[in-house]
Amino acid sequence: QFEVYKKILKKKSEKIKITIIHPAVLDEYLPLGVNLEDFEAVVWTGSLLNIYDDSKSIIKQIDLAKELLKRKNKIFGSCWGLPVLVTAAGGKVRKNPNGLEAILAKNIKLCDDGINHAMYKNKQSSFNAFCWHYDEAETLPKDSLILASNEKSKYQSISFNFNQSTIWAVQYHPEFNPKWMAGLIEQRKEILLEHNIYKNLSDLEKEKKLFENQNSLGSQTTSLYDDVLNEKIHSLEITNWLKINN
């Protein structure tokens, strides 16, 4: 997932310098001669982990987030990034009682705070987004703004300040692209059917092929999926975050 993120960040800002670290895997995750004060901004990517499992790799990431929040940082979190940052700032995360939300988070609606937030400049007030998550925030850090919600997840996006840090976090994946999602559908086919994300295998294969062949779709089909097929639209939250941090 980090390579997908790196690619889209580079596409949006050629001058950006990116250092990728793996705190879940490595104890010494910073490159030699680099420290946390050297970063101007931080992006926290997705993961297969669940924050409440409390494993060593999870605890290490929460500890890193706490250290980042002690400094003056601009942080953007996607999917897994939201529960890590929420937990580090004193909130709580649970398994979503509404179940798995996967492939498309549908009918996400901007709240009043979201309509006027810089994250959603030029974004439609209702949209779909690529996603894959079992969890949701249960309680938010103090003075958090709820920016967007849908029927599946009350907190599809939030923002909050902590010490000198500014955090934007979304439960979905603005960085993902259709071909990546087509591969995910194929890889996790059985899970998707088990959780009734698709009614049957035929519906699953139909949407997978749509994502695989986005450049050969008719205009009518394209318009129905414009929120996720059009990179400028589905990644607008990242674009807006980069603009305010340049």
Tab-separated table of C-alpha atoms in Angstrom:
chain	number	residue	atom	x	y	z
A	1	GLN	CA	0.000	0.000	0.000
A	2	PHE	CA	2.850	2.403	0.713
A	3	GLU	CA	4.011	2.176	-2.905
A	4	VAL	CA	0.545	3.205	-4.103
A	5	TYR	CA	0.705	6.184	-1.767
A	6	LYS	CA	4.219	7.113	-2.856
A	7	LYS	CA	3.192	7.046	-6.503
A	8	ILE	CA	0.218	9.352	-6.092
A	9	LEU	CA	2.095	11.780	-3.839
A	10	LYS	CA	4.894	12.016	-6.407
A	11	LYS	CA	2.374	12.536	-9.185
A	12	LYS	CA	0.812	15.446	-7.325
A	13	SER	CA	4.073	17.070	-6.223
A	14	GLU	CA	7.297	16.216	-8.069
A	15	LYS	CA	9.426	18.210	-5.622
A	16	ILE	CA	8.257	16.232	-2.606
A	17	LYS	CA	10.875	14.082	-0.853
A	18	ILE	CA	9.498	10.871	0.614
A	19	THR	CA	10.991	8.630	3.283
A	20	ILE	CA	9.116	5.372	3.909
A	21	ILE	CA	9.374	3.808	7.358
A	22	HIS	CA	8.032	0.509	8.732
A	23	PRO	CA	7.465	0.817	12.506
A	24	ALA	CA	5.266	-2.301	12.538
A	25	VAL	CA	8.106	-4.451	11.211
A	26	LEU	CA	11.361	-2.864	12.356
A	27	ASP	CA	12.508	-1.718	15.781
A	28	GLU	CA	15.009	0.679	14.227
A	29	TYR	CA	12.730	2.043	11.514
A	30	LEU	CA	14.329	5.458	10.888
A	31	PRO	CA	17.151	5.625	8.324
A	32	LEU	CA	20.623	6.311	9.691
A	33	GLY	CA	21.039	9.995	10.469
A	34	VAL	CA	17.293	10.760	10.269
A	35	ASN	CA	15.121	11.720	13.250
A	36	LEU	CA	11.451	12.610	13.710
A	37	GLU	CA	12.174	16.348	13.680
A	38	ASP	CA	13.360	16.081	10.067
A	39	PHE	CA	9.867	15.471	8.664
A	40	GLU	CA	7.688	18.370	7.545
A	41	ALA	CA	4.564	16.231	7.141
A	42	VAL	CA	3.455	12.635	7.676
A	43	VAL	CA	1.123	10.302	5.761
A	44	TRP	CA	-0.150	7.194	7.556
A	45	THR	CA	-1.216	4.404	5.212
A	46	GLY	CA	-3.551	1.416	5.454
A	47	SER	CA	-2.940	-1.948	7.142
A	48	LEU	CA	-4.510	-5.348	7.781
A	49	LEU	CA	-4.228	-4.819	11.542
A	50	ASN	CA	-6.981	-4.123	14.076
A	51	ILE	CA	-6.072	-1.578	16.732
A	52	TYR	CA	-7.762	-3.430	19.624
A	53	ASP	CA	-5.628	-6.579	19.085
A	54	ASP	CA	-2.883	-4.795	21.023
A	55	SER	CA	0.023	-6.701	19.436
A	56	LYS	CA	3.631	-5.509	19.569
A	57	SER	CA	3.486	-4.139	16.022
A	58	ILE	CA	0.353	-2.158	16.886
A	59	ILE	CA	1.735	-0.787	20.158
A	60	LYS	CA	4.879	0.367	18.337
A	61	GLN	CA	2.780	2.305	15.844
A	62	ILE	CA	0.671	3.934	18.547
A	63	ASP	CA	3.854	4.915	20.380
A	64	LEU	CA	5.239	6.455	17.189
A	65	ALA	CA	1.986	8.378	16.653
A	66	LYS	CA	2.200	9.707	20.217
A	67	GLU	CA	5.739	10.905	19.567
A	68	LEU	CA	4.677	12.606	16.334
A	69	LEU	CA	1.813	14.339	18.134
A	70	LYS	CA	4.293	15.852	20.605
A	71	ARG	CA	5.862	17.731	17.714
A	72	LYS	CA	4.631	20.272	15.201
A	73	ASN	CA	3.369	17.975	12.466
A	74	LYS	CA	0.875	17.977	9.627
A	75	ILE	CA	-0.520	14.437	9.432
A	76	PHE	CA	-2.849	12.759	6.938
A	77	GLY	CA	-4.192	9.294	7.748
A	78	SER	CA	-6.035	6.891	5.449
A	79	CYS	CA	-8.004	3.897	6.756
A	80	TRP	CA	-5.636	2.347	9.365
A	81	GLY	CA	-4.161	5.791	9.897
A	82	LEU	CA	-7.417	7.003	11.444
A	83	PRO	CA	-7.628	4.443	14.308
A	84	VAL	CA	-3.902	4.780	15.078
A	85	LEU	CA	-4.082	8.573	15.310
A	86	VAL	CA	-7.390	8.550	17.188
A	87	THR	CA	-6.009	6.067	19.737
A	88	ALA	CA	-2.747	7.971	20.168
A	89	ALA	CA	-4.711	11.152	20.872
A	90	GLY	CA	-6.917	9.545	23.535
A	91	GLY	CA	-9.886	8.275	21.527
A	92	LYS	CA	-11.184	4.714	21.237
A	93	VAL	CA	-11.742	2.353	18.323
A	94	ARG	CA	-13.982	-0.717	18.093
A	95	LYS	CA	-15.014	-3.362	15.627
A	96	ASN	CA	-17.773	-1.804	13.560
A	97	PRO	CA	-21.130	-3.311	14.609
A	98	ASN	CA	-22.313	-2.666	11.043
A	99	GLY	CA	-19.718	-5.111	9.741
A	100	LEU	CA	-17.124	-4.972	6.990
A	101	GLU	CA	-17.203	-1.991	4.640
A	102	ALA	CA	-15.327	-2.970	1.513
A	103	ILE	CA	-14.547	-1.900	-2.043
A	104	LEU	CA	-16.926	1.081	-2.085
A	105	ALA	CA	-17.939	3.246	0.862
A	106	LYS	CA	-21.214	4.459	-0.580
A	107	ASN	CA	-23.095	7.715	-0.160
A	108	ILE	CA	-20.578	9.439	2.071
A	109	LYS	CA	-22.060	12.797	2.970
A	110	LEU	CA	-20.210	15.863	4.105
A	111	CYS	CA	-21.294	17.199	7.483
A	112	ASP	CA	-21.568	20.949	8.088
A	113	ASP	CA	-17.957	21.068	9.271
A	114	GLY	CA	-16.885	19.070	6.225
A	115	ILE	CA	-18.557	21.352	3.690
A	116	ASN	CA	-16.413	24.258	4.852
A	117	HIS	CA	-13.230	22.282	5.543
A	118	ALA	CA	-10.131	22.665	3.379
A	119	MET	CA	-9.946	18.868	2.945
A	120	TYR	CA	-13.082	18.941	0.828
A	121	LYS	CA	-12.538	22.027	-1.283
A	122	ASN	CA	-14.169	21.350	-4.693
A	123	LYS	CA	-15.523	17.960	-3.511
A	124	GLN	CA	-19.137	16.993	-4.056
A	125	SER	CA	-21.239	16.977	-0.887
A	126	SER	CA	-22.078	13.283	-1.461
A	127	PHE	CA	-19.667	10.750	-2.935
A	128	ASN	CA	-18.412	7.151	-2.990
A	129	ALA	CA	-14.850	6.121	-2.121
A	130	PHE	CA	-12.648	3.035	-2.237
A	131	CYS	CA	-12.393	1.311	1.143
A	132	TRP	CA	-11.680	-1.796	3.180
A	133	HIS	CA	-12.147	-1.747	6.956
A	134	TYR	CA	-13.730	-3.726	9.771
A	135	ASP	CA	-13.386	-1.056	12.449
A	136	GLU	CA	-14.598	2.421	13.335
A	137	ALA	CA	-13.815	5.106	15.866
A	138	GLU	CA	-16.055	4.882	18.919
A	139	THR	CA	-14.945	8.037	20.734
A	140	LEU	CA	-12.917	10.828	19.180
A	141	PRO	CA	-10.092	12.956	20.557
A	142	LYS	CA	-11.112	16.195	22.257
A	143	ASP	CA	-12.509	18.909	19.960
A	144	SER	CA	-12.485	16.684	16.866
A	145	LEU	CA	-14.521	17.796	13.871
A	146	ILE	CA	-16.662	15.179	12.136
A	147	LEU	CA	-16.306	15.964	8.454
A	148	ALA	CA	-18.164	13.135	6.704
A	149	SER	CA	-20.371	10.127	7.500
A	150	ASN	CA	-22.444	7.423	5.869
A	151	GLU	CA	-24.829	4.693	7.043
A	152	LYS	CA	-21.981	2.256	7.625
A	153	SER	CA	-19.581	4.516	9.506
A	154	LYS	CA	-20.407	7.632	11.497
A	155	TYR	CA	-16.821	8.850	11.259
A	156	GLN	CA	-15.785	8.560	7.614
A	157	SER	CA	-13.505	11.532	8.069
A	158	ILE	CA	-12.379	13.747	10.911
A	159	SER	CA	-9.902	16.463	11.751
A	160	PHE	CA	-8.419	17.553	15.036
A	161	ASN	CA	-5.509	19.442	16.515
A	162	PHE	CA	-3.301	17.921	19.175
A	163	ASN	CA	-0.574	19.990	20.807
A	164	GLN	CA	1.028	21.632	17.766
A	165	SER	CA	-0.033	18.969	15.272
A	166	THR	CA	-2.871	19.144	12.750
A	167	ILE	CA	-4.493	15.846	11.788
A	168	TRP	CA	-6.745	15.028	8.855
A	169	ALA	CA	-7.942	11.416	8.757
A	170	VAL	CA	-10.297	9.463	6.516
A	171	GLN	CA	-11.628	5.946	7.022
A	172	TYR	CA	-11.523	5.259	3.280
A	173	HIS	CA	-8.690	5.156	0.710
A	174	PRO	CA	-8.391	8.266	-1.508
A	175	GLU	CA	-5.012	6.960	-2.676
A	176	PHE	CA	-6.287	3.689	-4.159
A	177	ASN	CA	-6.973	3.353	-7.885
A	178	PRO	CA	-9.377	1.123	-9.848
A	179	LYS	CA	-6.773	-1.436	-10.960
A	180	TRP	CA	-5.538	-1.837	-7.397
A	181	MET	CA	-9.123	-2.418	-6.276
A	182	ALA	CA	-9.708	-4.961	-9.040
A	183	GLY	CA	-6.724	-6.917	-7.729
A	184	LEU	CA	-8.073	-6.669	-4.185
A	185	ILE	CA	-11.456	-7.990	-5.312
A	186	GLU	CA	-9.788	-11.005	-6.904
A	187	GLN	CA	-7.522	-11.610	-3.906
A	188	ARG	CA	-10.336	-11.381	-1.321
A	189	LYS	CA	-13.178	-12.811	-3.365
A	190	GLU	CA	-14.329	-15.308	-0.725
A	191	ILE	CA	-14.366	-12.700	2.053
A	192	LEU	CA	-16.421	-10.315	-0.069
A	193	LEU	CA	-19.029	-12.961	-0.810
A	194	GLU	CA	-19.069	-14.212	2.795
A	195	HIS	CA	-19.815	-10.692	4.053
A	196	ASN	CA	-22.413	-10.024	1.340
A	197	ILE	CA	-20.508	-7.123	-0.165
A	198	TYR	CA	-21.720	-8.609	-3.432
A	199	LYS	CA	-24.916	-10.611	-3.806
A	200	ASN	CA	-23.262	-13.215	-5.975
A	201	LEU	CA	-20.104	-14.058	-7.918
A	202	SER	CA	-21.539	-12.595	-11.113
A	203	ASP	CA	-21.942	-9.131	-9.535
A	204	LEU	CA	-18.437	-9.346	-8.100
A	205	GLU	CA	-16.878	-10.231	-11.455
A	206	LYS	CA	-18.843	-7.482	-13.197
A	207	GLU	CA	-17.512	-4.758	-10.912
A	208	LYS	CA	-13.992	-6.193	-10.979
A	209	LYS	CA	-13.959	-6.067	-14.791
A	210	LEU	CA	-15.289	-2.514	-14.689
A	211	PHE	CA	-12.338	-1.448	-12.536
A	212	GLU	CA	-9.894	-3.403	-14.713
A	213	ASN	CA	-11.131	-1.815	-17.934
A	214	GLN	CA	-11.967	1.724	-16.880
A	215	ASN	CA	-10.453	3.287	-20.009
A	216	SER	CA	-12.791	1.380	-22.337
A	217	LEU	CA	-16.059	2.129	-20.544
A	218	GLY	CA	-18.959	4.033	-22.047
A	219	SER	CA	-19.694	7.533	-20.792
A	220	GLN	CA	-22.868	6.428	-19.007
A	221	THR	CA	-21.034	3.789	-16.953
A	222	THR	CA	-18.136	6.133	-16.291
A	223	SER	CA	-20.435	8.811	-14.892
A	224	LEU	CA	-21.939	6.328	-12.405
A	225	TYR	CA	-18.456	5.571	-11.027
A	226	ASP	CA	-16.861	8.964	-11.577
A	227	ASP	CA	-16.108	9.397	-7.864
A	228	VAL	CA	-13.621	6.524	-7.962
A	229	LEU	CA	-12.610	6.188	-11.625
A	230	ASN	CA	-11.483	9.795	-11.960
A	231	GLU	CA	-8.177	10.153	-10.118
A	232	LYS	CA	-8.529	13.908	-9.668
A	233	ILE	CA	-11.831	13.346	-7.880
A	234	HIS	CA	-11.040	10.273	-5.759
A	235	SER	CA	-7.714	11.693	-4.553
A	236	LEU	CA	-8.852	15.292	-4.042
A	237	GLU	CA	-8.477	15.064	-0.256
A	238	ILE	CA	-4.749	14.343	-0.696
A	239	THR	CA	-4.414	17.164	-3.238
A	240	ASN	CA	-5.990	19.621	-0.828
A	241	TRP	CA	-3.788	18.440	2.036
A	242	LEU	CA	-0.659	18.908	-0.050
A	243	LYS	CA	-1.747	22.392	-1.132
A	244	ILE	CA	-2.106	23.711	2.403
A	245	ASN	CA	1.247	22.186	3.373
A	246	ASN	CA	3.304	23.548	0.480
